[in-house]
CSV table of C-alpha atoms in Angstrom, one decimal:
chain,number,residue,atom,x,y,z
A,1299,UNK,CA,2.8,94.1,-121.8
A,1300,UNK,CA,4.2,97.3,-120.5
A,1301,UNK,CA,1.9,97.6,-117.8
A,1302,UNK,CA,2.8,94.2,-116.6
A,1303,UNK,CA,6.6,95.8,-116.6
A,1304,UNK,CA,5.4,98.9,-115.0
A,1305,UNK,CA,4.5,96.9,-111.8
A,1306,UNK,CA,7.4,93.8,-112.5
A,1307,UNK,CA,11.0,95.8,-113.5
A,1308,UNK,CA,12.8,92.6,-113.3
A,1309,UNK,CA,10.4,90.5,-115.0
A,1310,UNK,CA,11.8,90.2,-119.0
A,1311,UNK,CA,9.5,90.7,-122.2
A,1312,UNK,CA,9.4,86.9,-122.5
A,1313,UNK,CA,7.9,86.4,-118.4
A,1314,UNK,CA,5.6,89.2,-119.1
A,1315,UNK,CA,3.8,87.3,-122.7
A,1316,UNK,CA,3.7,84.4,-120.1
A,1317,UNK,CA,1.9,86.2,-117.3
A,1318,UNK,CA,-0.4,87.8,-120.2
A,1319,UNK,CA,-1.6,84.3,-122.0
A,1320,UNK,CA,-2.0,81.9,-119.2
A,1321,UNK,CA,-3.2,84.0,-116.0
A,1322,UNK,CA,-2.5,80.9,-113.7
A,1323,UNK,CA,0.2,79.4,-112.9
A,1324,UNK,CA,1.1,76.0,-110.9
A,1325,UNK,CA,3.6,74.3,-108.7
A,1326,UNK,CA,4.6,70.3,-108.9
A,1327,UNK,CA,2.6,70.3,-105.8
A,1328,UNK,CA,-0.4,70.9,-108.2
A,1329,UNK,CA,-1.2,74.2,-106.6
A,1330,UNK,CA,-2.6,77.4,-108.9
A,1331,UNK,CA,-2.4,81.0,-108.6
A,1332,UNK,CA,-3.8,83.6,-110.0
A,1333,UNK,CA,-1.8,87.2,-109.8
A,1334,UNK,CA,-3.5,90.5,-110.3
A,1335,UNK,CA,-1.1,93.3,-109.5
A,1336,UNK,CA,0.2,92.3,-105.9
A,1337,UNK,CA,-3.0,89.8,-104.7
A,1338,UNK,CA,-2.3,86.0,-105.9
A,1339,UNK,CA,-5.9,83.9,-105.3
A,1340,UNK,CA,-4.3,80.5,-104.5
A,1341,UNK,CA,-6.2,76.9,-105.0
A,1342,UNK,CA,-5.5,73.6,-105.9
A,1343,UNK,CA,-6.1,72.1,-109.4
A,1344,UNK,CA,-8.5,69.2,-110.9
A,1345,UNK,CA,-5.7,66.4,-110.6
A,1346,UNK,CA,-5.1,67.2,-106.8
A,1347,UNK,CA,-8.8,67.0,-106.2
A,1348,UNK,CA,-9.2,63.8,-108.4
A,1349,UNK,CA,-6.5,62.1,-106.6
A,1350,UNK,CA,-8.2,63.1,-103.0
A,1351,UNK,CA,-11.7,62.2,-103.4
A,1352,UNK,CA,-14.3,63.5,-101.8
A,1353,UNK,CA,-12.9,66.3,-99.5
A,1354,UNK,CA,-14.6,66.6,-95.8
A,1355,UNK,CA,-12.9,69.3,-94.2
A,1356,UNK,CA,-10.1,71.9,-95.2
A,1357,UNK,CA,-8.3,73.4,-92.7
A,1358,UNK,CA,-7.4,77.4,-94.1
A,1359,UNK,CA,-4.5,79.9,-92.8
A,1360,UNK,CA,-6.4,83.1,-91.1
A,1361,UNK,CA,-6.2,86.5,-93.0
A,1362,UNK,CA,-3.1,88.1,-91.7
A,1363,UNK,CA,-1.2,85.0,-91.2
A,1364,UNK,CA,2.6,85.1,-93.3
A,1365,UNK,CA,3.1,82.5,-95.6
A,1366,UNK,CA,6.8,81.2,-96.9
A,1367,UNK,CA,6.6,79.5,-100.4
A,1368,UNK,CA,7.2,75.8,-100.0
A,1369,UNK,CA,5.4,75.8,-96.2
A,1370,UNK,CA,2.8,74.3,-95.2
A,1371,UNK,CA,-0.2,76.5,-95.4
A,1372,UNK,CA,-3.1,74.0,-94.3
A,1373,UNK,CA,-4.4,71.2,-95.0
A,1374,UNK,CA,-7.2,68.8,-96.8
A,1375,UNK,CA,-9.0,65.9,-95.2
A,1376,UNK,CA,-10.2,63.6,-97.4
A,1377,UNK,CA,-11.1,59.7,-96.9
A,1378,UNK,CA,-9.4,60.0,-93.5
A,1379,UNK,CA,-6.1,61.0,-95.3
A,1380,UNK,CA,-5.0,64.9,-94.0
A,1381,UNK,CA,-2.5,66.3,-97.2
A,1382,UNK,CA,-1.0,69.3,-96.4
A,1383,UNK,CA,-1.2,71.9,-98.7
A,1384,UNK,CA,1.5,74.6,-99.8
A,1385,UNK,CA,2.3,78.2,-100.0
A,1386,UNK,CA,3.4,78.5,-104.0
A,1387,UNK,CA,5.2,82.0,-103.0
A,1388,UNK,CA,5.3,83.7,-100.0
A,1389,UNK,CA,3.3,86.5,-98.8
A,1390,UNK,CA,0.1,87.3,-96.2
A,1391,UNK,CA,-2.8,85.9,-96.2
A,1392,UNK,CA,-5.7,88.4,-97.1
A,1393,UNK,CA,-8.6,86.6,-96.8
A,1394,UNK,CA,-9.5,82.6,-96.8
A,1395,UNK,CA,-12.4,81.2,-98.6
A,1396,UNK,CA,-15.0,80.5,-95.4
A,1397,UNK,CA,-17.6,79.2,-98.1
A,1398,UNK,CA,-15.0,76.3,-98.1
A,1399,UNK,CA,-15.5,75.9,-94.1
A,1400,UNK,CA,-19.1,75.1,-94.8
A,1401,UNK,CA,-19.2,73.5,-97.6
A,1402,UNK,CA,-16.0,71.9,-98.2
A,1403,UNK,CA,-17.2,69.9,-101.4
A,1404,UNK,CA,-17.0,72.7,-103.4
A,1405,UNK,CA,-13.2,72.2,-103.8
A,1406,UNK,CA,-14.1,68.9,-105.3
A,1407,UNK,CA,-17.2,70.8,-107.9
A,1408,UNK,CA,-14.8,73.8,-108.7
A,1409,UNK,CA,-11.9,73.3,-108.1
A,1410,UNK,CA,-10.2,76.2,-110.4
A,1411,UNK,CA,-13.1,78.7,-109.5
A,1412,UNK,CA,-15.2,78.5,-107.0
A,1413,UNK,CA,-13.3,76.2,-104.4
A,1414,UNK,CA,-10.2,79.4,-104.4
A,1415,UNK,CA,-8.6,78.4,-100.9
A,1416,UNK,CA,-7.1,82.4,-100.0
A,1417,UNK,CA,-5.6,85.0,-101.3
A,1418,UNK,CA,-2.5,86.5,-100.0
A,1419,UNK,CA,-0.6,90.0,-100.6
A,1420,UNK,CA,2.9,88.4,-103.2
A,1421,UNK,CA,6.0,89.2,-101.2
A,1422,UNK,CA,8.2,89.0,-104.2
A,1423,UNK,CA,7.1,89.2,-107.6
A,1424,UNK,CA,10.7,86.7,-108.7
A,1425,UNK,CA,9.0,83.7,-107.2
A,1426,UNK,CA,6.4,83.8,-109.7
A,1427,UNK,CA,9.2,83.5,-112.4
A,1428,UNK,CA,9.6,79.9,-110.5
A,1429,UNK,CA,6.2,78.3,-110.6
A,1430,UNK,CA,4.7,76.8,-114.2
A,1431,UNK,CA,2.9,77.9,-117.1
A,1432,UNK,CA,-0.1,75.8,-117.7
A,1433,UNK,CA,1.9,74.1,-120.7
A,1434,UNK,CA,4.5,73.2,-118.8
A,1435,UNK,CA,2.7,72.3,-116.1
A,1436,UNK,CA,0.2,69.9,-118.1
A,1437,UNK,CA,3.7,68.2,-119.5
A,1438,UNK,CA,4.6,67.7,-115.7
A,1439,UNK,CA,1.3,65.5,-115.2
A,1440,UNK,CA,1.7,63.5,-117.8
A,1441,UNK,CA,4.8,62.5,-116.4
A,1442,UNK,CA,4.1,61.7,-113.2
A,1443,UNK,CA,0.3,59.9,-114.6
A,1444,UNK,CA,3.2,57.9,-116.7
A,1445,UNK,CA,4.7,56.8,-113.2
A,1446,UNK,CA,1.3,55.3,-112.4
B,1197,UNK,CA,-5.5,47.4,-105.7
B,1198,UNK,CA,-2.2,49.6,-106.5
B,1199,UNK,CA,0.4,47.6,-108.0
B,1200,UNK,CA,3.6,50.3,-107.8
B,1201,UNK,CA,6.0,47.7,-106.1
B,1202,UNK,CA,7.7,48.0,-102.4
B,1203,UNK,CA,11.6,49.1,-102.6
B,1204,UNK,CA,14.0,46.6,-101.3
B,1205,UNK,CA,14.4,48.2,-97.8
B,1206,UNK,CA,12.4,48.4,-95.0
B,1207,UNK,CA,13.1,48.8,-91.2
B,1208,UNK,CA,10.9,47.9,-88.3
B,1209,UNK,CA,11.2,49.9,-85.2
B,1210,UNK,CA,9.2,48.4,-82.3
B,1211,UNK,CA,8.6,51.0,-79.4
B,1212,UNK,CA,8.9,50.2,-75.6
B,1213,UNK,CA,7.3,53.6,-74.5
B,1214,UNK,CA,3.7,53.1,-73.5
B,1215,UNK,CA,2.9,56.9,-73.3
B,1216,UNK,CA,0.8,58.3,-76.8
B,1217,UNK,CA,2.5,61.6,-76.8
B,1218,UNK,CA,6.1,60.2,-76.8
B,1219,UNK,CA,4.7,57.5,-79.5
B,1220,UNK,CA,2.9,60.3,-81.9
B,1221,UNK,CA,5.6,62.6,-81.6
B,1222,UNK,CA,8.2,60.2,-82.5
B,1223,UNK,CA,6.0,58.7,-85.6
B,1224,UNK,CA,5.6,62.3,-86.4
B,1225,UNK,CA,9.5,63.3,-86.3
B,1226,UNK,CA,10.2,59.9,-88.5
B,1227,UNK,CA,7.4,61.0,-91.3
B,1228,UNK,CA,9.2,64.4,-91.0
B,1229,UNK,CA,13.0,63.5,-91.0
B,1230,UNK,CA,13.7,60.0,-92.3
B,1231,UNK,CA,13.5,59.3,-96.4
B,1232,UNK,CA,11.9,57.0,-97.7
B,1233,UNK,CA,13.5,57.4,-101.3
B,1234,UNK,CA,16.5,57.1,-99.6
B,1235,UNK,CA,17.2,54.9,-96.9
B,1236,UNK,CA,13.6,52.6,-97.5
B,1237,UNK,CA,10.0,52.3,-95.8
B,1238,UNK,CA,9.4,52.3,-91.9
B,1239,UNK,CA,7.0,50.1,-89.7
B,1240,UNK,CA,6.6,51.4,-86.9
B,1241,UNK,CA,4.5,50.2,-83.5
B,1242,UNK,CA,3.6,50.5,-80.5
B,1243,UNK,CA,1.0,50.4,-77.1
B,1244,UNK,CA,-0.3,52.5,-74.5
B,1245,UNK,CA,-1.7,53.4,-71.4
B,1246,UNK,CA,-5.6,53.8,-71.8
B,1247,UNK,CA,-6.2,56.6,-74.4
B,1248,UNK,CA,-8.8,58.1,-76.8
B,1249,UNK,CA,-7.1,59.4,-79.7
B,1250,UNK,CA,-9.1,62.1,-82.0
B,1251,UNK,CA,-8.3,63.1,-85.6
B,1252,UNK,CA,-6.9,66.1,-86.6
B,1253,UNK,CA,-9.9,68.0,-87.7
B,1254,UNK,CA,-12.2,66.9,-85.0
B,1255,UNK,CA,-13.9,68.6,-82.1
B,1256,UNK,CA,-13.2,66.9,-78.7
B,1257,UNK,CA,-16.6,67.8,-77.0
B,1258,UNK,CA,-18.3,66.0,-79.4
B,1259,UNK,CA,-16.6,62.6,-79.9
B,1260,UNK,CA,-15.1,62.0,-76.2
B,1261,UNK,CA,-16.9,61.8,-73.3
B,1262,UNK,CA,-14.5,64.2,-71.0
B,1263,UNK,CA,-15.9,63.4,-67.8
B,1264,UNK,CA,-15.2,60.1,-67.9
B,1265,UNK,CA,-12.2,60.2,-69.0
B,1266,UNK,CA,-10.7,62.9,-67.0
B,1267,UNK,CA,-12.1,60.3,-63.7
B,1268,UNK,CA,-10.4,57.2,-65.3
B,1269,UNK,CA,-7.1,59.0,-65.5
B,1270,UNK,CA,-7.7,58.2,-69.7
B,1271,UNK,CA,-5.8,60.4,-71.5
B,1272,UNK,CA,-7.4,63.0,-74.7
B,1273,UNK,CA,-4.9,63.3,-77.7
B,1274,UNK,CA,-5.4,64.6,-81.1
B,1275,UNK,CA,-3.2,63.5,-84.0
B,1276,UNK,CA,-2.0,64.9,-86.9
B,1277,UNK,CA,-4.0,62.2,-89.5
B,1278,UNK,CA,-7.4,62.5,-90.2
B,1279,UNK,CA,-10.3,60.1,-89.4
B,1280,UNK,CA,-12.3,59.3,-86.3
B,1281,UNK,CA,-11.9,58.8,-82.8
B,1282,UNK,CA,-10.4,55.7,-81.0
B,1283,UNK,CA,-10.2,54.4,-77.9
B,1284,UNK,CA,-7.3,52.5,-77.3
B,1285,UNK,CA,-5.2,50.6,-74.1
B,1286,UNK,CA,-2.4,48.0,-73.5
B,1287,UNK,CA,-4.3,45.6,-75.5
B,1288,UNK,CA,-4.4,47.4,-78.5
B,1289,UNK,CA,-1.3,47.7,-81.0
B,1290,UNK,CA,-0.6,50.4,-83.1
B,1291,UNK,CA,0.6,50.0,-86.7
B,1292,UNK,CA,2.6,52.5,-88.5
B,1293,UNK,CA,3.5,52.3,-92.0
B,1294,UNK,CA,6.0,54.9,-93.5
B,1295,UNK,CA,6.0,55.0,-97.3
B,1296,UNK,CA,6.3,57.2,-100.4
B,1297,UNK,CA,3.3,58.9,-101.3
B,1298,UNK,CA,3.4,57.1,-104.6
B,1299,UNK,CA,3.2,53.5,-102.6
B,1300,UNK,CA,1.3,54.8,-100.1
B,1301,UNK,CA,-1.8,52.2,-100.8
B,1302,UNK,CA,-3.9,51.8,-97.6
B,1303,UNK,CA,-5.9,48.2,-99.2
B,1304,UNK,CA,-2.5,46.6,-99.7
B,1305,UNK,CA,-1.2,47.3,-96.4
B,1306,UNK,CA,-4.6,45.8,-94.5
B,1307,UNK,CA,-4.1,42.7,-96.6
B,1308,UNK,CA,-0.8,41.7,-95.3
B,1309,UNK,CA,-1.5,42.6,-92.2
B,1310,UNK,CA,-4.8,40.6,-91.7
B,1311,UNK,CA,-3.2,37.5,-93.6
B,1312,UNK,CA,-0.9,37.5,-91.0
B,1313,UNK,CA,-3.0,37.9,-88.0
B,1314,UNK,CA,-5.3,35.2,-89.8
B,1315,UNK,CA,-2.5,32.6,-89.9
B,1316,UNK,CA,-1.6,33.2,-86.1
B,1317,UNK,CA,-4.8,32.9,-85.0
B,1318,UNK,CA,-8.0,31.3,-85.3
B,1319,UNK,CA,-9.7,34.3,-86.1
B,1320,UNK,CA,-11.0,35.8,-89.5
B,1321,UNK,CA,-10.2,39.5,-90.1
B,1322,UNK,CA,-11.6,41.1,-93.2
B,1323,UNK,CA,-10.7,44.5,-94.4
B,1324,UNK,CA,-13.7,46.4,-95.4
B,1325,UNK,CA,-13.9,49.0,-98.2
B,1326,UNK,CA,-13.6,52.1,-95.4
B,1327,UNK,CA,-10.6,50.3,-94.9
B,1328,UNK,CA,-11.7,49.5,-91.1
B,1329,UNK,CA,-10.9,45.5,-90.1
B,1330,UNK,CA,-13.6,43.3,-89.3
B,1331,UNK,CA,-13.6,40.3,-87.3
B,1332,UNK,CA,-16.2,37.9,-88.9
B,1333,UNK,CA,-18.7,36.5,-88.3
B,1334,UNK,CA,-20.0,39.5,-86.8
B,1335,UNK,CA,-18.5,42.4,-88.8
B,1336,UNK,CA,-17.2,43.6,-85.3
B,1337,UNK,CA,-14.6,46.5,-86.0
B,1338,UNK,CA,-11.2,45.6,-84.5
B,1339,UNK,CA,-9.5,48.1,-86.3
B,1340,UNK,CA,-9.7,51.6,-87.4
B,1341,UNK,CA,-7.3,53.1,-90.1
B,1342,UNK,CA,-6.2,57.0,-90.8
B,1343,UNK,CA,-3.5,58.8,-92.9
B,1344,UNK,CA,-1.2,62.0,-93.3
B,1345,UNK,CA,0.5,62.9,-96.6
B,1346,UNK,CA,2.8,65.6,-96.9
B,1347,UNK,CA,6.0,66.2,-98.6
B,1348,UNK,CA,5.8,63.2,-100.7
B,1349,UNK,CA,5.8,60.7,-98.1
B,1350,UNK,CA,2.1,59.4,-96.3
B,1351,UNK,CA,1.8,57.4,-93.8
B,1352,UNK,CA,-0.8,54.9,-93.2
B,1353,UNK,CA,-1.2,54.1,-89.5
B,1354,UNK,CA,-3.8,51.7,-87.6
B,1355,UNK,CA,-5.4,50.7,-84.3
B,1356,UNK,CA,-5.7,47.2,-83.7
B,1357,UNK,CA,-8.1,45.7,-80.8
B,1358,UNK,CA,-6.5,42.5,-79.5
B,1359,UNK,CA,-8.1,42.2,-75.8
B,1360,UNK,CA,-9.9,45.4,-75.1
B,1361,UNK,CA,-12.8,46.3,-72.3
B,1362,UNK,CA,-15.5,47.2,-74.2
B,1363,UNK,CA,-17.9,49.2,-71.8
B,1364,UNK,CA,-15.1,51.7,-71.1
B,1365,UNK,CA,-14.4,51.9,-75.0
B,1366,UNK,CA,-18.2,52.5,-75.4
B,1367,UNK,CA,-18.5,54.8,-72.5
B,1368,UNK,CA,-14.9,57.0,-73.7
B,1369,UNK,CA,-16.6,57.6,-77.1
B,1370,UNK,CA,-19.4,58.7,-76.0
B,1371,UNK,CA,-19.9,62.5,-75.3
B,1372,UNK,CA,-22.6,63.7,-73.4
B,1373,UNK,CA,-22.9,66.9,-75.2
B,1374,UNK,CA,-22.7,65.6,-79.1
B,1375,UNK,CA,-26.2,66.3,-79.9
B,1376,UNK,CA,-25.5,70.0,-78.0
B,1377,UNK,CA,-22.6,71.0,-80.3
B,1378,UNK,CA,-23.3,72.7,-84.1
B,1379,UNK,CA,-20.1,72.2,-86.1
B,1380,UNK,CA,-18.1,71.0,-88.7
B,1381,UNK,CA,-15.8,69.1,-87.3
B,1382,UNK,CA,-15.3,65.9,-88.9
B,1383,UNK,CA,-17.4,63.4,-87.3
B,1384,UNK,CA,-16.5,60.0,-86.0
B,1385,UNK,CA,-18.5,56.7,-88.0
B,1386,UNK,CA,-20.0,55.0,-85.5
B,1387,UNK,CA,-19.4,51.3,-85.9
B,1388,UNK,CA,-22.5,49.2,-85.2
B,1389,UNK,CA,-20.5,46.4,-83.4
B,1390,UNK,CA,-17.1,46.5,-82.1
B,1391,UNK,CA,-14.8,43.2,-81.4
B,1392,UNK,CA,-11.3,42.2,-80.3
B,1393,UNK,CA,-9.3,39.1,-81.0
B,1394,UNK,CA,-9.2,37.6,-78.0
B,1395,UNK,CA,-13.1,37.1,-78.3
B,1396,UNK,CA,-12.4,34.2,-81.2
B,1397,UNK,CA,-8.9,33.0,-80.0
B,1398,UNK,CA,-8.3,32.8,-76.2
B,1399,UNK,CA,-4.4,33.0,-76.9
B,1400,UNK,CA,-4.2,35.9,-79.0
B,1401,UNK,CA,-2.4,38.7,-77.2
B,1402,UNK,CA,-0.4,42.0,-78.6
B,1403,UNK,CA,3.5,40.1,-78.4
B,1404,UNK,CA,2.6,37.5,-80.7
B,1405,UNK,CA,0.4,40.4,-82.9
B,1406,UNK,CA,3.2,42.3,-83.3
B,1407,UNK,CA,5.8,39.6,-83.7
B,1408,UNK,CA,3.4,38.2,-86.8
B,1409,UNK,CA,2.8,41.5,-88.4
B,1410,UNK,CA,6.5,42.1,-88.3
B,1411,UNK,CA,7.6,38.5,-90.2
B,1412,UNK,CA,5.5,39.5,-92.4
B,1413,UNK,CA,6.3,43.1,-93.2
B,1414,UNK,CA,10.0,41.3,-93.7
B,1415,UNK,CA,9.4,39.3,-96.3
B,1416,UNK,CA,8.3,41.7,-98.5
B,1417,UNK,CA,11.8,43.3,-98.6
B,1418,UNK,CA,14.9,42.6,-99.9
B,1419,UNK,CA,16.9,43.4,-96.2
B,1420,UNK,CA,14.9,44.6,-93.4
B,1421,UNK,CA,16.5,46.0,-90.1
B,1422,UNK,CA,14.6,45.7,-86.8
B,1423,UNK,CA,15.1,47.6,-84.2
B,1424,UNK,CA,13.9,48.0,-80.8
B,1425,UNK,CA,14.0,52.2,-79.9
B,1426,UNK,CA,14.0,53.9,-76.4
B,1427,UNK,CA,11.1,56.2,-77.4
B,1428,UNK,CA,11.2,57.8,-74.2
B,1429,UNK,CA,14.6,58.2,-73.9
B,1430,UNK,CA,14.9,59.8,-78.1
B,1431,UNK,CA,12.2,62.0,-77.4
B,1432,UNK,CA,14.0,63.5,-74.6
B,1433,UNK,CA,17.0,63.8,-76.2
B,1434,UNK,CA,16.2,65.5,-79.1
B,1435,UNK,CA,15.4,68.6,-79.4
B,1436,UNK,CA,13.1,68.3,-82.4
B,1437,UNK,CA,11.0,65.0,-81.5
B,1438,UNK,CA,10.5,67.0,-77.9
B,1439,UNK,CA,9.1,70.5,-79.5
B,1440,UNK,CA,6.5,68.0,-81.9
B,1441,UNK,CA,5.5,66.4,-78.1
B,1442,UNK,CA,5.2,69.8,-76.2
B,1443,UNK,CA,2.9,70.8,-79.2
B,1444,UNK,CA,0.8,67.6,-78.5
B,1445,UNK,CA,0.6,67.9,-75.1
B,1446,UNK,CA,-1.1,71.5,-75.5
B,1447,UNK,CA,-4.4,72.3,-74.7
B,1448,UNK,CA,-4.1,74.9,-77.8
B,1449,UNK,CA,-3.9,71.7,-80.0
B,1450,UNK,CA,-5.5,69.1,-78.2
B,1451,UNK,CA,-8.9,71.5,-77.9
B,1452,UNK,CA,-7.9,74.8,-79.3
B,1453,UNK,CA,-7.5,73.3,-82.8
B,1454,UNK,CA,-11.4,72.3,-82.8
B,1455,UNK,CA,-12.8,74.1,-85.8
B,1456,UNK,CA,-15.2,76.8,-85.0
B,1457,UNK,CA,-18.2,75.7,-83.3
B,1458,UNK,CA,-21.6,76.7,-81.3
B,1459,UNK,CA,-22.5,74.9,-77.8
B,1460,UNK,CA,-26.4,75.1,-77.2
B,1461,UNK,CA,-26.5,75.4,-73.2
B,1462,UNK,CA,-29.3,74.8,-71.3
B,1463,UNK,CA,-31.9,77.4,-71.7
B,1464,UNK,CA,-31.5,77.7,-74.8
B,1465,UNK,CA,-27.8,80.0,-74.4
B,1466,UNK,CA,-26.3,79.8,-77.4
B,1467,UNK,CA,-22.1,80.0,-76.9
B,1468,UNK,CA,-20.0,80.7,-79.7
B,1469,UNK,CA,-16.1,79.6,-79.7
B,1470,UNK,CA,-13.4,79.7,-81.9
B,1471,UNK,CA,-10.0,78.2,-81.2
B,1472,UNK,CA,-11.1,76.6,-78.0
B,1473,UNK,CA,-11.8,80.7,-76.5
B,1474,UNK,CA,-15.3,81.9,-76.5
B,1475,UNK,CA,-15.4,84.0,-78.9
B,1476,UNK,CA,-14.4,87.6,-78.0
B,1477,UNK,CA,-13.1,86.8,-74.9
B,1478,UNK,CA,-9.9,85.0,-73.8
B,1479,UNK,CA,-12.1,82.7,-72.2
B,1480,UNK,CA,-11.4,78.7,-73.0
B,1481,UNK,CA,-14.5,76.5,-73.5
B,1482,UNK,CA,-15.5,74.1,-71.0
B,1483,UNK,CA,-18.8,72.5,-70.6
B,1484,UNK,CA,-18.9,73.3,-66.7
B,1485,UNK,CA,-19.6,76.5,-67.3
């Protein structure tokens, strides 16, 4: 936990346990990331990829490329619908997952592992304090599968 | 079939500009600014001048014959939605439906939509589980369907062939160089008959289309506004609506947003491009060269 604080001086003893038990954490816009030290690995989760179907093309932001949290970052085509996806924090792009470019069904497989989208150098280590842990974020989709 | 109910407002906006751009940026702008939470769903339509109309992810090279285009002054677009490549003119209307992304239910939509084409003509459009339309007998596609969700709103819009000349359709989708290009670019479904509603009802034309779809987008609100908008004249005037057209209008979209790709030239040259620019050079692809 110390470590954690080392790198994070404004993150509290309570943010850090949270970082150190779930390792991802999500938006409402059922993104994930994934921080270690200043790189966040960003994807989408099982109920985004469930609720596309079959994905046929994902369009990636280049390495380099700067990212504001909330922005649009890309997109997914899937049974002729294109959903943009989202920045969850801000930051630059480091590399994109080209794998996806070839094979873009591998979101669909993996969704939480293999299908990663990019990864992206964190801006600001206080917007992770924004996003949800896994528990809240698993209370989140029960809601909105309730509004279903 | 999803069974989240409308809300009680809609709005109908009926378009008198006949250019794409104009048309796509202003559907665009709508999707973007207008909520549907608050102030209820959108139908929006319109025609135009003789167009083929790519989806966003696709590679122009492939699906349009350029050529022929470019000599029959028909113009290339590529939207923001995904989905294939259509070819559309005056005689085909375009259907626009703005909802939540919660209601956004693509099924529902081409029901009400061919139940009212079905009662104003003698015709029988059947939606089909690609949510394309089919005139039957025949299964001859008359309509070709796409989407674009973002921000929790979607829209679901679609093409719809009411008189159409089907050898310059045929000849528009057909690229030369599609068995020449490695990529991938989402590819257009190739429909193995293709039909328009005048073939099965002499007097169908667009007017009386639209005028049907619209009654019965109306009954399935509580109030529903309609409104006839100066396209044209909006897109000029605003600021926003005419950056979304300038970005449609460039060749960095229109070609430069083709995923990577290779072009296998004659002799067996191999070209590589990225962005539209052969890669490592500024160059832009064409397939004169």
């Amino acid at each position: 936990m110390s470590f954690l604080s080392r790198f994070i001086p404004t993150v509290t003893a309570r943010t850090a346990i949270r970082f150190a038990s779930s390792g991802r954490l999500y938006t409402k816009k059922h993104e994930w990331i994934v921080v270690d030290k200043t790189v966040g690995t960003v994807g989408i989760t099982d109920f985004a990829t469930e609720q596309l179907g079959d994905v046929v093309f994902i369009e990636l932001p280049e390495a380099g490329a700067n990212v504001e949290k909330g922005e649009s970052t890309g997109a997914v085509e899937s049974v002729k619908a294109a959903s943009d996806i989202y920045a969850p924090v801000s930051g630059t792009v480091l590399e994109k997952n080209s794998k996806l470019e070839d094979e873009p069904g591998i979101i669909n497989k993996s969704p939480l592992e293999k299908g990663w989208l990019y990864k992206l150098e964190i801006s600001s280590n206080n917007q992770l304090k924004e996003l949800l842990t896994e528990e809240q974020y698993n209370a989140f989709k029960a809601e909105e599968e309730a509004e279903h | 079939m999803c069974t989240i109910s409308r809300g009680k407002i809609g709005k109908v906006l009926k378009s008198t500009s006949n250019c794409i751009f104009e048309n796509l940026a202003f559907e665009e702008h709508i999707f973007r600014t207008h909520s549907v939470e608050k102030s209820g769903e959108v139908l929006l339509m319109w025609s135009n001048r003789p167009t083929v109309v790519i989806g966003r992810h696709q590679n122009p090279w492939t699906e349009v014959n350029l050529p022929f285009c470019h000599e029959n002054d028909i113009e290339i677009v590529r939207r923001h939605s995904g989905g294939g490549t259509v070819y559309h003119d005056l005689g085909n209307l375009n259907i626009s439906l703005l909802t939540t992304h919660a209601q956004h239910c693509r099924p529902k939509n081409l029901k009400f939509i061919s139940d009212a084409l079905n009662q104003q003509f003698t015709i029988n459009i059947v939606p089909t589980p690609r949510d394309d339309m089919e005139l039957q007998p025949g299964n001859r596609k008359c309509s070709g369907t796409a989407a674009r969700i973002a921000r929790g709103q979607a829209y679901h819009h679609l093409t719809l062939l009411v008189d159409a000349d089907l050898k310059i359709l045929k000849n528009s989708l057909k690229s030369p160089y599609r068995d020449q290009i490695e990529s991938n670019a989402t590819r257009s479904v190739r429909a193995p008959a293709v039909g328009f509603l005048k073939q099965d009802d002499r007097n169908a034309n667009v007017n009386e289309a639209r005028t049907a779809i619209m009654e019965a987008y109306r009954k399935l609100f509580e109030t529903c506004q309609i409104e006839e908008v100066d396209v044209h004249r909006k897109v000029h005037q605003n600021e926003e609506i005419a950056k979304i057209l300038e970005e449609l209008k460039s060749w960095k979209w229109i070609y430069g947003k083709s995923p990577k790709f290779k072009f296998l030239g004659e002799n067996k040259t191999e070209i590589e491009v990225k962005d539209g620019l052969i890669i490592g050079t500024d160059q832009q692809f064409s397939t004169d060269l």
